[in-house]
Coordinates of C-alpha atoms in Angstrom, one line a residue:
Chain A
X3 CA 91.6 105.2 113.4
X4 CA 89.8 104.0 116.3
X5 CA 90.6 106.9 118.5
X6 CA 88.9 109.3 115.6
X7 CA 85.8 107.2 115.1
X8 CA 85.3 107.5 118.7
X9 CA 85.1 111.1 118.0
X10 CA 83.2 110.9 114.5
X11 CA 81.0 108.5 115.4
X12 CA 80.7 105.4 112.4
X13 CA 79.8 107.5 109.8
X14 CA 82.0 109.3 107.5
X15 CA 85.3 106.8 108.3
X16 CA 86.9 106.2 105.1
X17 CA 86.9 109.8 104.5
X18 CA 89.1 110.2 107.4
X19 CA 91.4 107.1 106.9
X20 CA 91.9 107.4 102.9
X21 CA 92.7 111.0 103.1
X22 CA 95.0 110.6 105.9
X23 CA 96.6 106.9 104.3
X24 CA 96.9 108.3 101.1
X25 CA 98.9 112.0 102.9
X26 CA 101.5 108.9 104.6
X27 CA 101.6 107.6 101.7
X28 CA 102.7 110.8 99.2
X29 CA 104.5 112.4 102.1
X30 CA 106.5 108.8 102.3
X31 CA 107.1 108.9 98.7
X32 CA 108.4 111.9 99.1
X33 CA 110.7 111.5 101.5
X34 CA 112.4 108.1 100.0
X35 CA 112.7 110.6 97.1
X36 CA 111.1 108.0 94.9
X37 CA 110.1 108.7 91.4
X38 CA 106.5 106.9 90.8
X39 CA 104.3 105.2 93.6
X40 CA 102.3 102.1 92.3
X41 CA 99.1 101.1 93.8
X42 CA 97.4 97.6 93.9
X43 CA 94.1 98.7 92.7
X44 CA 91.9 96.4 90.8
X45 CA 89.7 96.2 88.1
X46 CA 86.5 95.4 91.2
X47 CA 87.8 98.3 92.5
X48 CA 87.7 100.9 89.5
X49 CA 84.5 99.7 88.6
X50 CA 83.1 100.4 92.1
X51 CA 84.7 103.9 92.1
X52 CA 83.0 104.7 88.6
X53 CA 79.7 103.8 90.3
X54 CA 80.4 105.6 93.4
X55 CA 81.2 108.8 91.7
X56 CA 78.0 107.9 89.8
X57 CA 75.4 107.6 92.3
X58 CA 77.0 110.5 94.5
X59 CA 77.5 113.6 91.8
X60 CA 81.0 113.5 91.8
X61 CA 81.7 115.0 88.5
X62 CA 85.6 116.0 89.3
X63 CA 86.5 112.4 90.4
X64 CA 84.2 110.4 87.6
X65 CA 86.5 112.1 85.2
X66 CA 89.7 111.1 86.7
X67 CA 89.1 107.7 88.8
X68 CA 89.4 105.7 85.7
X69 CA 93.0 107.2 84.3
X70 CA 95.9 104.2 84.6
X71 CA 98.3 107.4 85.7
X72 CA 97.4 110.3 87.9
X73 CA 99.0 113.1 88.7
X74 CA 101.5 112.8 85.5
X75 CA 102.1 116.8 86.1
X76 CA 103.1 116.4 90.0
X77 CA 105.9 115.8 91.6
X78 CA 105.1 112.1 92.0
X79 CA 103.1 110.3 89.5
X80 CA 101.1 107.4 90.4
X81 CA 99.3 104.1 88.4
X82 CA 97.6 101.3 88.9
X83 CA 98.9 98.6 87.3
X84 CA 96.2 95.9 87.9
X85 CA 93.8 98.3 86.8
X86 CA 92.2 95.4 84.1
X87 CA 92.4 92.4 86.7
X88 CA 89.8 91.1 88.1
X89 CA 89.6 90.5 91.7
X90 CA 88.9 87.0 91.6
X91 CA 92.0 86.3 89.1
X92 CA 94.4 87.9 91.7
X93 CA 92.7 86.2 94.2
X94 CA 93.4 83.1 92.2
X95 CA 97.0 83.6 91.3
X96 CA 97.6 84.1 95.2
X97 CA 96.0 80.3 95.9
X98 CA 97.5 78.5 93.7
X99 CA 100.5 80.2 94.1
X100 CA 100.8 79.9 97.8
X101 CA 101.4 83.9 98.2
X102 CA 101.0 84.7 101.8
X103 CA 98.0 87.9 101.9
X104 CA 95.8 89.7 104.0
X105 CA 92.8 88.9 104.5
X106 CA 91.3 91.2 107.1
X107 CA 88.6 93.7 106.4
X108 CA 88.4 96.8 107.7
X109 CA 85.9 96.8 110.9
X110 CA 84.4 99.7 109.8
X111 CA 83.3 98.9 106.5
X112 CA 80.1 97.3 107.2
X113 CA 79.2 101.5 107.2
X114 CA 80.9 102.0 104.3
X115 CA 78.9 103.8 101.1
X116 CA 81.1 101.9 99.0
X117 CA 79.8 98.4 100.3
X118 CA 76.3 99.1 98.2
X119 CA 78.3 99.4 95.2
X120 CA 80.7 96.6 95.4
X121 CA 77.7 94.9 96.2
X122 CA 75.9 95.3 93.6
X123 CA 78.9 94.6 91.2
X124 CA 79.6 91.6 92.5
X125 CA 75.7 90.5 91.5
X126 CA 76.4 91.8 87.5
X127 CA 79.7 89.9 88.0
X128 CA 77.8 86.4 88.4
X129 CA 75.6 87.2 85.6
X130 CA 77.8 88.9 83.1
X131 CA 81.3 88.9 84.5
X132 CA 82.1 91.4 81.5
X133 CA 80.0 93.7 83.1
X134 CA 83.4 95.0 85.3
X135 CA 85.5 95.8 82.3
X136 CA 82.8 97.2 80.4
X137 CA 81.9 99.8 83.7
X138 CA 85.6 100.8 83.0
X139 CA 85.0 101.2 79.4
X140 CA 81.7 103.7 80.0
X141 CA 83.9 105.7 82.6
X142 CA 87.0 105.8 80.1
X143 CA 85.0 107.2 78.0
X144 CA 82.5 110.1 80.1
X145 CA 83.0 113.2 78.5
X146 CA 81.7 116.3 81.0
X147 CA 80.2 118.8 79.5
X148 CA 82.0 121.9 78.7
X149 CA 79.3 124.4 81.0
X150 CA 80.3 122.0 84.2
X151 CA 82.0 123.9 86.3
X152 CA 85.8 121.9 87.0
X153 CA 87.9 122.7 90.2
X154 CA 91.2 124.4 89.4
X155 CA 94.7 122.8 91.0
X156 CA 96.3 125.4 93.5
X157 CA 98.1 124.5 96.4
X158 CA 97.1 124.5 100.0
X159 CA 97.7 127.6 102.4
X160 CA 98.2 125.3 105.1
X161 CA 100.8 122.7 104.2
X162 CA 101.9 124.3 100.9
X163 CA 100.3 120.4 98.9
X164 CA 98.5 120.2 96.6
X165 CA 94.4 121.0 96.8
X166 CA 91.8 122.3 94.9
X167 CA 90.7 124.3 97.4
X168 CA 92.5 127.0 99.9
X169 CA 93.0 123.8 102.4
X170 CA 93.7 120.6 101.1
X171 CA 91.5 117.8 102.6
X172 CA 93.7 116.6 105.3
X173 CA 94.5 119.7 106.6
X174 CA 90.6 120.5 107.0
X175 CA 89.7 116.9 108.8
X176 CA 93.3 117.6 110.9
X177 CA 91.9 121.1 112.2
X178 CA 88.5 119.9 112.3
X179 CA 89.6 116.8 114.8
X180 CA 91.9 119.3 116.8
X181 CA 89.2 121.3 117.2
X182 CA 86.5 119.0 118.4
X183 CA 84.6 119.9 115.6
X184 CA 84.1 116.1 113.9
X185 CA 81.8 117.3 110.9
X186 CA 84.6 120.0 109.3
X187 CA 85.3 118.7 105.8
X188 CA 82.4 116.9 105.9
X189 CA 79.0 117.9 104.3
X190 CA 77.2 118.7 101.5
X191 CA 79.9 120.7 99.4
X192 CA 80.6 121.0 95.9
X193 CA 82.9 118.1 96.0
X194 CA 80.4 116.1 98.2
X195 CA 81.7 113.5 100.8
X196 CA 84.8 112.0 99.6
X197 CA 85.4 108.2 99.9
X198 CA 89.3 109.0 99.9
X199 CA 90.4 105.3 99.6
X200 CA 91.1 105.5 96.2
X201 CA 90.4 109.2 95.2
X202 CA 92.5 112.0 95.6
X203 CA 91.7 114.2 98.2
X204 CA 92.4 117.1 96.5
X205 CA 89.1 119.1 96.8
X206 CA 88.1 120.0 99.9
X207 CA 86.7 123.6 101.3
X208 CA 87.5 126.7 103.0
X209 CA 86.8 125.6 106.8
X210 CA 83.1 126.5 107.5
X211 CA 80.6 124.1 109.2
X212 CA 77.3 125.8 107.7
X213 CA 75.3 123.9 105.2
X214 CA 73.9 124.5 101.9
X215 CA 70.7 124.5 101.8
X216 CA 68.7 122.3 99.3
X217 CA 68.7 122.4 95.7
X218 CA 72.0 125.0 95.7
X219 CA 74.6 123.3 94.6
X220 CA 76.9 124.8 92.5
X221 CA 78.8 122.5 90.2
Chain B
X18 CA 81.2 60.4 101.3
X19 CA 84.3 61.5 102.4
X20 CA 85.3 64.9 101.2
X21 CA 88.1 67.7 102.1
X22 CA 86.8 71.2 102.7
X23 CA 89.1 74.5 102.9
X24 CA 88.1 78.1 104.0
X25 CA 90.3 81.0 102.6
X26 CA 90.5 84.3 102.7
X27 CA 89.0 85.2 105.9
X28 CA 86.1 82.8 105.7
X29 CA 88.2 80.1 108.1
X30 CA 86.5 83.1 110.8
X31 CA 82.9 82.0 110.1
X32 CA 84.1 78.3 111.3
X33 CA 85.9 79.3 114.5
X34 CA 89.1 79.6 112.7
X35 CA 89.7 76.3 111.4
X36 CA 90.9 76.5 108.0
X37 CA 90.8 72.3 106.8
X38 CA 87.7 70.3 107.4
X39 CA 87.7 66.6 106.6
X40 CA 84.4 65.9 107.0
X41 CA 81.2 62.6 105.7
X42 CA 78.8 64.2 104.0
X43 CA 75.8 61.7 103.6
X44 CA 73.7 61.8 100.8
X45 CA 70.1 63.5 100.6
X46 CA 67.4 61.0 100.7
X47 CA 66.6 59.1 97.3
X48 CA 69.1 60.6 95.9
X49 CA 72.3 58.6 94.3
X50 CA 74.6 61.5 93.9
X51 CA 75.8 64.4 96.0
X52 CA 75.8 67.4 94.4
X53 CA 77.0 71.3 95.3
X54 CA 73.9 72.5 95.9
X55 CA 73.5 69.4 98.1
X56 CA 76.9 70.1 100.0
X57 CA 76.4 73.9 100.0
X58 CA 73.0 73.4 102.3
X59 CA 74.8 70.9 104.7
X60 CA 77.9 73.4 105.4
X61 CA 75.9 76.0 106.2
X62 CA 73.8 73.8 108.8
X63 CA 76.9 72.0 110.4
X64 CA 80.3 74.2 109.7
X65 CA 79.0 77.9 109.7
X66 CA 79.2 78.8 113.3
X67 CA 78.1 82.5 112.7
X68 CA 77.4 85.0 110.5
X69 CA 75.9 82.7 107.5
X70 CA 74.6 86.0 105.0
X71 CA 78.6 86.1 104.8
X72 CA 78.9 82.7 103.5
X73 CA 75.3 82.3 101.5
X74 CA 73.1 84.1 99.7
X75 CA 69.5 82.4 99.0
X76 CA 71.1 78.8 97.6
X77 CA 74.3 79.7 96.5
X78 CA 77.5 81.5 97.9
X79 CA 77.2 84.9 98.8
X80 CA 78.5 87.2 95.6
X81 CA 82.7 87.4 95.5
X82 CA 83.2 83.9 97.1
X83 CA 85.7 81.5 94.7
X84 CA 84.7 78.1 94.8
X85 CA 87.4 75.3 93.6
X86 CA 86.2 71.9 93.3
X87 CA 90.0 70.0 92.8
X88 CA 91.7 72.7 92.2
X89 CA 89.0 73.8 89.5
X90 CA 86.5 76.8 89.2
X91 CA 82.9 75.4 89.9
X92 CA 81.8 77.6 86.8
X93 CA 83.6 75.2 84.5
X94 CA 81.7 72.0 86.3
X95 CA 78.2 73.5 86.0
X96 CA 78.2 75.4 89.7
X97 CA 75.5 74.2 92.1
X98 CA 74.9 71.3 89.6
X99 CA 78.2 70.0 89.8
X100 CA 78.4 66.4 91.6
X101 CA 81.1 65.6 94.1
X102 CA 82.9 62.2 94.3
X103 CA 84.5 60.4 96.9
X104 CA 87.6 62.5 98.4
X105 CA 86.8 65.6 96.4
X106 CA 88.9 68.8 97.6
X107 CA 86.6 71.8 98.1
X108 CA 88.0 75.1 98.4
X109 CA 85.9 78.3 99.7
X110 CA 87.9 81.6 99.2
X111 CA 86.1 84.6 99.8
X112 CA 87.5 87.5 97.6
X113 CA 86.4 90.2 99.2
X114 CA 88.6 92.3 101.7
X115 CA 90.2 95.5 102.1
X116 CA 89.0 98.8 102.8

């Protein structure tokens, strides 16, 4: 990771290592021939994806980041079991419980878009600690609009996954970094920058570094 | 006043590492008890060697810090307002990590 933000620069990073983290992670899934991956996100964490998705126009992901399974009609299904759980009660249970953790934070998230948001929950958290389930509620419960235009599932020309686009995500940020080309994959697009932690990196584009110009996107 | 203070959860790296503080907190002036508010103002002058916005924000702990006052969330004891006796366990886990 440090080698590509030398050549990305700070911005832009957990693009790059979500996408590529969760690729390991379905391609090691894959290989241990496994039949359902579970991940340890956390109610905190759903909630900051719902606002995320929010505050960036990320129609695609705001109506799929709050589903307890994903990707049900894949090879590989995956959930999120402490979906409902609080941060802080996990973080409790751990204490008192003596469970050995990690507690290191990525160096690069100081940058991150997603720190504004988990920010920002963590302020409605002291006032109205409800406010975290009730986020999840609202995004449970988005409806889009039947004239928004949705991204269909193919798979990717590339490496034959699954994508949204002709080239899944990784494979776009892989040429992209081969290339010398740091911004491929990233830009103003109709799925807009991804913050791949958590969301799948399905949508990506054709690889092309031009811009759209203002006011033209196409949802 | 003699009191036991523990950073978790990557906060021990705000205090040079060290994890368990036994440490005498005097009282403010005039005052006959010590409360959290009092000991939150004193840790940040003589424990936090760096990076204090981590630990604090305005008078209180900065959002997504746990505090455990004996082994019991400071929300139940009133928070800032809640008063410390003699060897009192204070626990400081931040919650926040990941990426």
């Amino acid at each position: 990771m440090d080698e590509i933000v030398k050549m990305i620069g700070l911005k832009n990073n957990c693009t790059f290592c979500g996408v590529f983290r969760r690729q390991a992670l379905d391609r090691g899934a894959a290989l241990l021939k496994v039949d359902k991956v579970a991940t340890g996100h956390n109610a905190d964490d759903i909630a900051e994806t719902v606002l995320l998705n929010i505050l960036r126009g990320d129609i695609a992901r705001l109506s799929r980041c709050t589903s307890i399974i994903t990707g049900e009609d894949g090879p590989i299904p995956r959930c999120k079991p402490f979906k409902y759980t609080y941060e802080k009660e996990i973080v409790m249970y751990a204490y008192f419980k003596k469970l050995d953790y990690f507690s290191t934070e990525c160096i690069y998230s100081p940058n991150a878009y997603r720190g504004f948001a988990r920010e920002f929950i963590k302020d409605l958290e002291r006032i109205r600690p409800r406010a975290i389930l009730d986020i999840i509620k609202s995004g449970e419960d988005f409806r889009i609009s039947t004239t928004t235009k949705m991204p269909e599932q193919g798979t990717c020309e590339r490496c034959g996954y699954i994508s949204s686009q002709k080239w899944c995500k990784a494979c776009v940020l892989l040429e992209g970094l081969n290339r010398g080309l740091p911004k491929l994959g990233i830009g103003r697009t109709q799925g807009l920058n991804s913050d791949g932690k958590k969301d799948r990196k399905r949508d990506s584009r054709t690889p092309s570094i031009e811009s759209k110009q203002c006011g033209s996107l196409e949802f | 006043m003699h009191l036991t203070l523990e950073f978790g959860g990557g906060l021990e790296l705000l205090c040079k590492s060290v994890k368990f503080h036994n440490v005498n907190v005097d009282l403010p002036k005039g005052a006959d008890k010590l409360s959290m508010r009092d000991l939150l103002a004193w840790v940040r002058t003589n424990l936090i060697k760096e990076r204090p916005e981590m630990f604090m924000k305005g008078e209180s702990v900065r959002p997504g810090v746990l505090v455990l006052v004996n082994d019991c969330d400071w929300e139940l004891s009133g928070q800032l307002d809640t008063t410390l006796e003699e060897k009192d366990v204070v626990v400081f886990i931040s919650t926040l990590h990941g990426g």
